[in-house]
Coordinates of C-alpha atoms in Angstrom, one line a residue:
E18 CA -23.1 23.2 4.7
N19 CA -25.2 25.4 2.4
I20 CA -24.1 28.4 0.5
T21 CA -27.6 29.1 -1.0
A22 CA -30.9 28.7 0.4
R23 CA -31.5 26.3 -2.7
R24 CA -27.9 24.7 -2.9
Q25 CA -25.4 23.3 -0.6
G26 CA -21.8 22.5 -1.1
I27 CA -18.0 21.2 -0.3
V28 CA -16.6 23.7 2.5
V29 CA -13.2 22.8 2.3
T30 CA -9.7 23.8 5.3
E31 CA -7.5 21.6 5.7
L32 CA -5.3 19.6 2.6
P33 CA -3.2 17.0 2.8
Y34 CA 0.4 17.7 2.5
A35 CA 1.9 20.0 -0.2
V36 CA -1.7 20.6 -1.7
G37 CA -2.4 23.8 -3.0
P38 CA -5.9 24.9 -2.5
E39 CA -5.1 25.9 -6.8
R40 CA -3.2 22.4 -7.7
V41 CA -7.5 21.2 -6.5
Q42 CA -9.2 23.9 -7.5
A43 CA -7.3 23.0 -11.6
K44 CA -8.1 19.4 -11.2
I45 CA -10.8 19.6 -10.8
R46 CA -12.1 21.8 -13.6
E47 CA -9.4 18.8 -15.9
L48 CA -12.3 16.1 -14.3
I49 CA -15.6 18.1 -15.2
G50 CA -13.1 18.2 -19.0
A51 CA -13.5 15.3 -19.3
G52 CA -16.4 14.4 -18.5
K53 CA -15.7 12.9 -15.4
L54 CA -17.4 14.5 -12.9
D55 CA -20.5 16.1 -13.0
G56 CA -22.1 18.0 -10.1
I57 CA -21.1 20.9 -10.0
A58 CA -22.0 24.6 -10.1
A59 CA -18.3 26.5 -9.0
V60 CA -15.1 25.9 -7.2
V61 CA -13.6 29.1 -5.6
D62 CA -10.8 29.8 -3.6
L63 CA -11.9 32.1 -0.4
S64 CA -8.8 31.6 1.6
D65 CA -6.9 34.8 3.0
R66 CA -3.8 35.2 5.5
H67 CA -6.7 36.0 8.0
H68 CA -9.2 33.6 7.6
G69 CA -6.5 30.3 6.7
L70 CA -7.6 27.6 4.1
R71 CA -11.6 28.1 2.5
L72 CA -11.9 26.4 -0.9
V73 CA -15.4 26.8 -1.5
I74 CA -17.5 23.8 -3.7
E75 CA -20.2 24.6 -4.8
C76 CA -22.9 22.2 -5.3
K77 CA -26.1 22.1 -8.0
S78 CA -29.4 21.6 -7.5
G79 CA -30.3 18.2 -6.5
V80 CA -26.4 17.0 -5.6
G81 CA -25.9 15.5 -2.5
P82 CA -21.9 17.0 -1.6
H83 CA -21.8 13.9 0.7
S84 CA -20.9 11.7 -2.8
L85 CA -19.8 14.0 -4.2
L86 CA -17.2 14.5 -1.7
E87 CA -16.8 11.1 -1.8
K88 CA -15.8 10.8 -5.7
L89 CA -13.3 14.1 -4.5
Y90 CA -11.8 12.3 -2.5
R91 CA -11.0 9.2 -5.3
L92 CA -10.3 11.6 -8.3
T93 CA -8.4 15.1 -7.4
P94 CA -5.2 15.2 -4.4
L95 CA -8.0 16.7 -1.2
E96 CA -6.8 12.9 -0.3
E97 CA -3.1 12.1 -1.0
S98 CA -1.0 8.8 -1.1
F99 CA 2.7 8.8 1.1
G100 CA 5.1 6.3 0.2
I101 CA 7.8 6.4 2.6
N102 CA 10.6 4.4 2.7
N103 CA 12.4 4.0 6.5
V104 CA 15.7 3.1 5.0
A105 CA 18.4 3.1 8.5
L106 CA 22.2 2.3 9.0
V107 CA 21.3 -0.7 11.6
E108 CA 25.1 -1.2 12.7
G109 CA 26.4 -0.1 9.2
V110 CA 24.0 -1.6 7.1
P111 CA 21.9 -0.2 5.1
T112 CA 18.0 -1.9 6.5
T113 CA 14.9 -1.0 5.3
L114 CA 12.2 -0.4 8.4
G115 CA 8.7 -0.6 9.2
L116 CA 7.0 1.8 12.1
R117 CA 8.1 -0.6 15.1
D118 CA 11.3 -1.5 14.3
L119 CA 11.9 1.8 13.7
C120 CA 10.5 2.8 16.9
Q121 CA 12.3 -0.1 18.7
Y122 CA 15.8 1.0 17.0
Y123 CA 15.5 5.4 17.7
I124 CA 14.7 3.7 21.5
D125 CA 17.8 1.9 21.7
H126 CA 19.8 4.3 19.9
R127 CA 18.4 7.2 22.9
L128 CA 19.3 4.4 25.6
D129 CA 22.9 3.6 24.0
V130 CA 23.0 8.4 24.7
V131 CA 22.1 7.7 28.4
V132 CA 24.2 5.1 28.9
R133 CA 27.3 6.4 27.1
R134 CA 26.5 9.6 28.5
A135 CA 26.4 8.3 32.1
K136 CA 30.1 6.9 31.4
Y137 CA 31.6 10.0 30.4
R138 CA 30.3 12.2 33.1
L139 CA 30.5 9.3 35.5
S140 CA 34.7 9.2 34.9
R141 CA 34.9 13.8 35.1
A142 CA 33.2 12.4 38.4
E143 CA 35.5 10.2 39.6
E144 CA 39.0 12.6 38.5
R145 CA 36.9 15.4 39.8
E146 CA 36.2 13.5 43.3
H147 CA 40.3 12.4 43.6
I148 CA 41.5 15.9 42.5
L149 CA 39.6 17.7 45.8
L150 CA 40.3 14.6 47.7
G151 CA 44.1 15.1 47.6
L152 CA 43.3 19.5 47.7
L153 CA 41.6 18.7 50.6
L154 CA 44.3 16.1 52.5
A155 CA 46.7 18.8 51.4
L156 CA 45.4 21.9 53.1
D157 CA 44.7 20.0 56.0
N158 CA 48.3 19.5 56.7
I159 CA 49.2 22.3 54.8
E160 CA 52.3 23.1 57.0
R161 CA 54.1 20.4 56.2
V162 CA 53.0 21.0 52.7
I163 CA 54.3 24.5 52.7
S164 CA 57.9 23.1 53.9
I165 CA 58.1 20.7 51.3
I166 CA 57.7 23.5 48.8
R167 CA 60.0 25.3 50.7
G168 CA 62.8 22.9 50.7
S169 CA 62.7 21.5 47.1
K170 CA 64.4 22.9 44.5
D171 CA 62.3 23.4 41.5
A172 CA 59.0 22.5 40.6
A173 CA 59.1 18.1 40.1
T174 CA 61.5 17.5 43.0
A175 CA 58.6 19.5 44.9
K176 CA 55.8 17.3 43.2
A177 CA 57.8 14.2 44.0
K178 CA 58.4 14.8 47.3
L179 CA 54.5 15.6 47.7
I180 CA 53.6 11.9 45.7
D181 CA 55.9 10.0 48.4
E182 CA 55.7 11.5 51.7
L183 CA 51.9 12.3 51.3
K184 CA 51.1 9.4 48.8
L185 CA 48.9 11.6 46.2
S186 CA 49.1 10.3 42.9
D187 CA 50.8 13.0 40.6
M188 CA 47.2 15.1 39.2
Q189 CA 46.5 15.7 42.4
A190 CA 50.2 16.5 43.1
T191 CA 50.0 18.1 40.1
H192 CA 46.9 20.5 41.1
I193 CA 48.0 21.5 45.6
L194 CA 50.8 23.3 43.3
D195 CA 48.7 25.1 41.2
M196 CA 46.4 25.7 43.5
Q197 CA 46.1 29.1 44.4
L198 CA 47.3 31.0 48.0
R199 CA 44.1 31.6 48.5
R200 CA 42.3 28.2 49.4
L201 CA 44.1 28.9 52.2
T202 CA 41.0 30.2 53.4
A203 CA 38.6 28.3 56.2
L204 CA 35.6 29.8 53.1
E205 CA 37.3 28.4 51.2
V206 CA 38.5 25.1 52.6
D207 CA 34.3 24.5 52.8
K208 CA 33.6 24.6 49.8
L209 CA 35.6 22.6 48.7
R210 CA 34.4 19.7 51.1
A211 CA 30.7 20.5 49.5
E212 CA 32.0 20.8 46.6
L213 CA 33.1 17.3 46.6
I214 CA 29.6 15.5 49.1
E215 CA 28.2 17.4 46.0
V216 CA 30.4 14.7 43.4
Q217 CA 30.2 11.7 46.1
T218 CA 26.0 12.7 44.6
E219 CA 26.6 12.4 41.8
I220 CA 28.4 9.9 41.5
G221 CA 26.3 7.7 43.6
K222 CA 22.9 9.2 40.9
L223 CA 25.6 7.8 37.7
T224 CA 26.7 4.0 39.3
K225 CA 22.8 3.3 39.7
L226 CA 21.8 4.6 36.6
L227 CA 24.0 2.3 34.9
A228 CA 23.4 -0.4 37.1
S229 CA 19.8 -0.4 36.0
E230 CA 18.1 -1.2 33.0
T231 CA 15.1 0.5 34.4
R232 CA 16.6 3.8 35.4
Q233 CA 18.0 4.5 31.8
R234 CA 14.3 3.4 30.1
N235 CA 12.9 6.6 33.0
A236 CA 15.6 8.7 31.6
V237 CA 15.0 8.1 28.2
R238 CA 11.6 8.9 29.1
D239 CA 12.1 11.5 30.9
E240 CA 13.8 13.1 28.1
L241 CA 11.1 12.8 25.8
R242 CA 8.9 13.9 27.5
E243 CA 11.3 17.4 27.5
L244 CA 11.4 17.5 24.5
V245 CA 7.4 17.0 24.0
Q246 CA 7.4 19.9 26.5
E247 CA 9.4 22.4 24.6
F248 CA 8.0 21.7 20.6
A249 CA 4.3 22.3 22.2
T250 CA 3.7 22.5 18.8
P251 CA -0.3 21.2 18.3
R252 CA -0.5 18.7 15.8
R253 CA -2.3 19.9 12.4
S254 CA -2.3 16.2 11.1
K255 CA -3.9 13.5 13.3
V256 CA -2.7 10.7 13.5
T257 CA -5.6 7.7 13.7
R258 CA -7.0 4.2 14.2
A259 CA -8.4 3.6 11.0
S260 CA -11.3 1.5 12.4
D261 CA -12.0 5.2 13.5
L262 CA -11.8 6.8 10.5
V263 CA -16.0 8.1 9.6
T264 CA -16.8 7.4 6.1
I265 CA -18.2 9.4 3.9
E266 CA -21.6 6.8 4.0
D267 CA -21.0 6.5 8.5
D268 CA -21.2 11.0 8.1
V269 CA -24.3 11.7 5.4
P270 CA -27.9 12.7 6.7
E271 CA -30.7 10.8 6.4
E272 CA -32.5 13.8 4.7
T273 CA -29.3 14.8 2.2
E274 CA -28.8 10.8 0.8
P275 CA -31.7 8.4 0.8
S276 CA -30.8 5.1 3.1
L277 CA -30.7 1.7 1.2
E278 CA -33.8 0.5 2.6
E279 CA -35.4 4.3 0.8
I280 CA -33.6 3.6 -2.4
G281 CA -33.3 -0.7 -2.6
D282 CA -29.6 -1.9 -2.3
Q283 CA -31.7 -3.6 -6.3
P284 CA -29.2 -6.5 -7.7
T285 CA -27.2 -5.2 -10.1
L286 CA -25.0 -7.1 -13.3
V287 CA -21.4 -4.9 -14.3
T288 CA -20.7 -5.8 -18.0
L289 CA -16.8 -5.1 -19.6
S290 CA -16.5 -5.1 -22.7
T291 CA -13.8 -6.5 -25.1
S292 CA -13.8 -2.6 -26.4
G293 CA -13.3 -1.6 -22.4
L294 CA -16.8 -0.1 -21.6
L295 CA -17.8 -1.3 -18.1
G296 CA -21.6 -0.5 -17.3
R297 CA -24.2 -1.5 -15.0
R298 CA -28.3 -3.6 -15.1
S299 CA -30.8 -4.8 -13.5
P300 CA -29.6 -8.6 -14.4
N301 CA -33.6 -9.1 -14.0
E302 CA -34.7 -7.2 -17.5
E303 CA -34.3 -7.2 -20.7
F304 CA -31.1 -5.5 -22.5
T305 CA -30.5 -4.5 -26.2
A306 CA -27.5 -2.6 -26.4
K307 CA -26.5 -2.1 -30.0
P308 CA -23.9 -4.2 -31.2
G309 CA -20.9 -2.5 -32.1
R310 CA -17.5 -3.2 -32.9
H311 CA -15.5 -5.4 -30.3
D312 CA -18.8 -5.0 -28.1
V313 CA -18.9 -8.9 -26.8
V314 CA -18.4 -9.5 -22.6
A315 CA -14.8 -9.5 -21.8
R316 CA -15.5 -10.3 -17.4
S317 CA -18.7 -10.1 -15.8
L318 CA -20.3 -9.6 -12.2
E319 CA -24.0 -10.0 -10.3
T320 CA -23.2 -7.4 -7.1
S321 CA -25.7 -5.0 -6.3
A322 CA -26.3 -0.8 -6.7
F323 CA -24.1 0.0 -2.9
A324 CA -21.8 -2.6 -3.3
V325 CA -18.6 -1.7 -4.0
V326 CA -16.5 -3.4 -7.9
S327 CA -12.9 -3.6 -7.3
A328 CA -11.4 -4.5 -10.5
V329 CA -8.0 -6.4 -10.9
T330 CA -5.3 -4.8 -13.5
D331 CA -2.6 -6.3 -15.7
Q332 CA -0.4 -4.6 -13.5
G333 CA -1.4 -6.3 -10.3
R334 CA -3.4 -3.2 -9.2
V335 CA -6.9 -3.3 -6.9
L336 CA -9.6 -0.5 -8.2
S337 CA -12.4 -0.2 -6.9
V338 CA -15.0 2.0 -7.2
R339 CA -19.2 1.9 -5.7
A340 CA -21.0 -0.5 -7.6
R341 CA -23.8 2.7 -8.6
E342 CA -21.1 5.1 -10.3
I343 CA -21.2 2.8 -12.8
P344 CA -23.0 4.5 -15.4
E345 CA -26.5 2.3 -16.3
M346 CA -26.9 0.3 -19.2
V347 CA -30.3 2.1 -21.4
R348 CA -30.6 2.9 -24.2
G349 CA -29.0 1.7 -26.2
S350 CA -25.9 2.6 -24.6
R351 CA -22.9 0.0 -23.5
G352 CA -21.6 2.1 -20.2
A353 CA -17.8 4.5 -20.2
S354 CA -14.8 3.7 -20.0
V355 CA -13.3 1.6 -18.0
T356 CA -10.1 3.7 -18.4
E357 CA -12.3 6.3 -16.6
M358 CA -13.6 5.1 -14.4
F359 CA -11.0 2.8 -12.9
S360 CA -8.3 5.9 -14.0
L361 CA -5.8 3.2 -15.5
S362 CA -2.7 3.9 -16.5
R363 CA -1.4 3.7 -20.1
G364 CA -2.0 0.1 -21.5
E365 CA -3.2 -1.1 -18.6
R366 CA -6.3 -3.6 -18.7
V367 CA -8.6 -5.2 -17.1
V368 CA -8.1 -9.2 -16.2
G369 CA -11.0 -9.2 -13.0
L370 CA -13.7 -7.9 -11.4
F371 CA -14.6 -9.3 -7.3
G372 CA -17.8 -7.9 -5.7
D373 CA -18.5 -7.7 -1.2
G374 CA -18.6 -11.6 -1.9
M375 CA -15.6 -13.3 1.0
D376 CA -14.4 -16.2 -0.9
P377 CA -10.3 -16.0 -2.0
I378 CA -8.7 -14.1 -5.3
V379 CA -6.8 -15.8 -7.1
L380 CA -4.6 -14.1 -9.8
V381 CA -2.5 -16.2 -12.2
T382 CA 0.6 -14.2 -14.2
R383 CA 1.0 -14.6 -17.4
N384 CA 4.9 -15.9 -16.2
G385 CA 2.3 -19.3 -14.7
T386 CA 2.7 -17.8 -10.7
A387 CA -0.7 -18.0 -8.8
K388 CA -1.5 -16.8 -5.8
R389 CA -5.0 -16.9 -3.3
V390 CA -5.8 -13.6 -1.6
E391 CA -8.0 -13.2 1.1
A392 CA -11.1 -11.5 -0.9
D393 CA -10.8 -9.3 3.1
L394 CA -7.8 -8.0 2.6
L395 CA -7.7 -6.5 -1.5
K396 CA -11.0 -5.1 0.0
R397 CA -8.9 -2.6 3.0
L398 CA -6.8 -2.0 0.6
R399 CA -6.1 1.6 -0.3
S400 CA -7.6 1.9 -3.9
G401 CA -4.8 1.4 -6.8
S402 CA -2.6 -1.3 -4.3
S403 CA -0.4 -3.9 -5.4
A404 CA -2.4 -6.9 -4.8
I405 CA 0.5 -8.9 -5.8
K406 CA 4.3 -8.3 -6.0
L407 CA 5.7 -8.4 -10.0
K408 CA 8.9 -10.0 -10.6
G409 CA 10.6 -8.6 -14.1
D410 CA 8.1 -7.4 -17.0
D411 CA 5.5 -10.1 -15.5
R412 CA 2.0 -9.1 -16.0
V413 CA -1.5 -10.6 -14.3
A414 CA -3.1 -12.6 -17.0
S415 CA -6.5 -13.6 -15.0
A416 CA -8.0 -13.4 -11.5
F417 CA -11.6 -14.4 -10.4
V418 CA -13.3 -15.6 -7.2
T419 CA -13.1 -18.9 -6.3
S420 CA -13.7 -21.2 -3.0
E421 CA -11.9 -23.7 -1.1
D422 CA -12.6 -26.9 -2.6
S423 CA -12.8 -25.8 -6.1
E424 CA -11.0 -26.3 -8.9
I425 CA -9.1 -23.9 -11.4
V426 CA -8.2 -23.7 -15.2
M427 CA -5.2 -22.5 -16.3
V428 CA -4.3 -21.8 -20.2
A429 CA -0.9 -21.6 -21.3
S430 CA -0.3 -20.3 -25.0
D431 CA 1.3 -23.7 -26.8
G432 CA -2.2 -25.4 -25.6
Q433 CA -1.4 -26.9 -22.5
A434 CA -3.5 -26.6 -20.1
L435 CA -4.0 -27.6 -15.9
R436 CA -6.7 -27.9 -13.6
T437 CA -5.5 -28.0 -10.3
P438 CA -7.5 -27.2 -7.0
A439 CA -7.5 -24.1 -5.6
Q440 CA -6.8 -25.0 -2.1
G441 CA -2.7 -26.4 -3.9
I442 CA -2.3 -22.7 -4.0
S443 CA -1.1 -21.3 -1.2
L444 CA -3.2 -17.6 0.5
Q445 CA -0.7 -15.1 0.9
G446 CA -0.9 -11.5 1.5
P447 CA -1.0 -8.2 -0.8
G448 CA 2.8 -8.0 -1.2
A449 CA 3.6 -12.2 -1.8
S450 CA 5.3 -12.8 -5.4
G451 CA 2.7 -16.0 -5.0
V452 CA 3.6 -19.3 -6.2
A453 CA 4.8 -22.1 -8.7
G454 CA 0.9 -22.6 -10.3
M455 CA 2.0 -24.0 -13.9
K456 CA 5.4 -25.3 -15.8
L457 CA 5.4 -23.5 -18.3
K458 CA 7.7 -24.2 -21.4
P459 CA 9.9 -21.8 -22.9
G460 CA 8.0 -18.9 -25.2
A461 CA 4.4 -20.3 -23.7
N462 CA 2.9 -18.3 -20.9
V463 CA -0.2 -18.1 -19.7
I464 CA -3.5 -16.5 -21.6
A465 CA -6.6 -17.7 -19.5
S466 CA -7.2 -19.4 -16.7
G467 CA -10.8 -19.4 -14.2
V468 CA -12.8 -21.3 -11.8
V469 CA -14.1 -25.3 -13.0
E470 CA -17.8 -25.3 -12.4
F471 CA -19.8 -27.4 -14.1
G472 CA -20.4 -26.6 -18.0
T473 CA -16.8 -24.6 -17.9
A474 CA -15.5 -25.1 -21.6
V475 CA -11.3 -24.4 -22.3
V476 CA -11.4 -22.5 -25.1
V477 CA -8.2 -21.8 -27.6
I478 CA -7.8 -19.7 -30.4
S479 CA -4.9 -19.7 -32.8
D480 CA -2.9 -17.7 -33.9
E481 CA -4.6 -18.1 -37.4
G482 CA -8.1 -17.5 -35.8
A483 CA -9.0 -21.0 -35.5
I484 CA -10.8 -22.1 -32.6
K485 CA -10.5 -25.3 -30.6
A486 CA -13.3 -25.9 -27.3
T487 CA -12.3 -28.8 -24.8
D488 CA -14.9 -29.9 -22.3
V489 CA -13.1 -29.1 -18.7
A490 CA -14.4 -33.1 -17.7
E491 CA -11.7 -34.1 -20.5
I492 CA -8.7 -32.9 -18.1
P493 CA -6.9 -34.7 -15.0
S494 CA -6.5 -33.1 -12.2
K495 CA -2.9 -32.4 -11.5
G496 CA -1.1 -30.9 -8.7
R497 CA 0.2 -27.2 -9.4
A498 CA 4.0 -26.4 -10.7
T499 CA 3.1 -28.8 -13.4
G500 CA 2.8 -28.9 -17.1
G501 CA -0.4 -30.0 -17.1
V502 CA -1.5 -31.9 -21.0
K503 CA -2.3 -31.1 -24.3
T504 CA -5.7 -29.6 -25.7
V505 CA -5.5 -28.6 -29.4
K506 CA -3.5 -30.1 -32.1
W507 CA -2.2 -27.6 -34.5
R508 CA -2.2 -27.9 -38.2
D509 CA 0.3 -27.2 -40.6
F510 CA -0.4 -23.5 -40.9
E511 CA -0.8 -22.9 -36.3
T512 CA 2.1 -21.9 -34.7
T513 CA 0.2 -20.9 -30.9
A514 CA -2.8 -19.0 -28.8
A515 CA -2.9 -15.8 -28.9
F516 CA -6.0 -16.0 -26.8
G517 CA -8.6 -18.1 -24.9
W518 CA -11.3 -18.7 -22.4
V519 CA -12.8 -21.0 -19.1
G520 CA -15.7 -20.4 -18.4
R521 CA -19.4 -21.0 -19.8
S522 CA -19.2 -22.7 -23.5
Q523 CA -23.2 -21.2 -24.1
Q524 CA -23.9 -17.9 -25.2
L525 CA -20.6 -17.0 -26.3
A526 CA -19.9 -14.9 -29.2
A527 CA -16.7 -14.0 -31.5
V528 CA -15.6 -10.9 -32.8
V529 CA -14.9 -11.6 -36.2
A530 CA -12.7 -9.8 -39.4
D531 CA -13.9 -8.3 -41.8
A532 CA -14.6 -10.1 -46.0
S533 CA -12.9 -6.9 -46.7
D534 CA -10.2 -6.3 -45.1
D535 CA -8.3 -9.9 -42.1
K536 CA -7.4 -7.3 -40.2
K537 CA -10.3 -5.0 -39.4
A538 CA -13.0 -6.1 -37.3
D539 CA -16.7 -7.1 -38.5
S540 CA -19.2 -4.8 -37.3
T541 CA -21.1 -7.5 -35.1
P542 CA -20.5 -9.9 -33.3
V543 CA -21.1 -13.6 -34.0
P544 CA -22.8 -16.3 -32.0
L545 CA -20.5 -19.2 -31.7
V546 CA -22.0 -22.6 -31.0
L547 CA -19.4 -24.4 -30.0
E548 CA -18.8 -28.5 -30.4
L549 CA -17.2 -29.6 -27.6
T550 CA -14.2 -31.8 -28.7
R551 CA -11.3 -34.5 -27.2
R552 CA -9.0 -32.6 -26.0
D553 CA -5.7 -33.9 -28.4
S554 CA -8.1 -33.1 -32.0
M555 CA -7.3 -30.1 -33.8
T556 CA -8.8 -26.9 -34.3
S557 CA -12.2 -25.6 -36.9
T558 CA -12.0 -22.5 -38.9
L559 CA -15.2 -20.4 -39.0
E560 CA -16.1 -18.0 -41.8
G561 CA -14.3 -15.4 -40.4
R562 CA -10.6 -14.9 -38.9
I563 CA -11.9 -14.8 -35.2
L564 CA -9.8 -11.5 -33.5
L565 CA -12.1 -11.3 -30.2
I566 CA -14.0 -14.0 -27.8
G567 CA -16.3 -13.0 -24.8
E568 CA -20.4 -13.8 -23.6
Y569 CA -23.1 -12.7 -26.0
R570 CA -25.0 -9.8 -24.7
L571 CA -28.3 -10.7 -24.0

């Protein structure tokens, strides 16, 4: 709403469960201080007992509240996710249940309660009917009953004679002996007969209930409706279908946020450097950013300005951000920290980027597990959700887009490489663990993987910083879960591959060690002109020890 004549703002009147306005205020101030959030002029808490929650977030001049609100949802507690572990005892066994199963077991429990309660009430009603029939029989033969009682020397004798002569049960005889004289009046007799009719009617209802599952379910339904009426306090939170949710973009007024037609959904190139900088620029314009340490491109993605850019991390999480929110690479700037853009955890790394395409995403872990996931499934995940169930200390090594009829290459730290059809890897949901992708030797792990395209090369860098490049055509195609073929012959001083690269061999650059300090990186990346050798050839060395490899910035 309009806060002043020139400024708009966001008024928060509802917050997620267990989130207070002070927590939101503190998080906004923290983000502003860290430079992760801008466009906010002030945050004022106007909540009180009379008006309820009212947190006013004032926008700076020229800042659209809808785009700001989208950032607030993503970065602050205005939107929260709650994990629910529905563990219940099912026939005495702790079991994790989904929502449908949870409801079904609750309904089954309520049905069991209805049946057991009906059986108990039926037994009590039949017992009462039996007693009433005995009392009425005694009242119909009251003179004889009195004679038997008066002629007996004690209660036990009287009970035995009543049972024998009137054909009564022990329970009936006991109640007759306990009957008070006032029950002999005509009024009391009428009450007993009326009670007998009422009890017999109840027995009929309970018998029908126990004989009909439909009646039992109707009873459960009626009881639940009574509970709803008894506790009729309106819900403060709403449960809605995902398809019915109104997104921020759907709710943007035309005069506040420019449309795609006004701005134009321009092609955009998103790059992630080995130094952890995420930036975007037009793929059609010349870019002359000043190179910096480790400044080679580790991953790139061609998309559009209004598309969603998703990152897969080594922990298997999928994180998303709008391409237009990624800083442009202008005036020598190479972007912003990927950790801040995607709110990565400590030590978490991005291993793949994908956009709005429809081709499946392949995930390959360090232990050789591979998995394909439909892109549409990953797009529907909430940012921060897992795309794969990792076992133990396994981590995702690579994530990339591939078509159904393409092939992929997985490279291990011992120099083995496996080329296999993508369709041999099963399509699975985000919660699955994947299938065996590459069979690894003891001590080896996957260091690189990618899709096979024209001009693709497999590049490995040894632990001593030497390099070996192999044309992917040299690697025969095999089935998954095999060990692949050897792509490099190690020199005497080399034992393993430190890292690798699967992609185009042109426009590659390396970050090499400084001449004066082998552990320090030289400030300027060195362009690589690679000779693709046979797969069983040795590595070759450069003037400096190779520390990192990636695409050169153009």
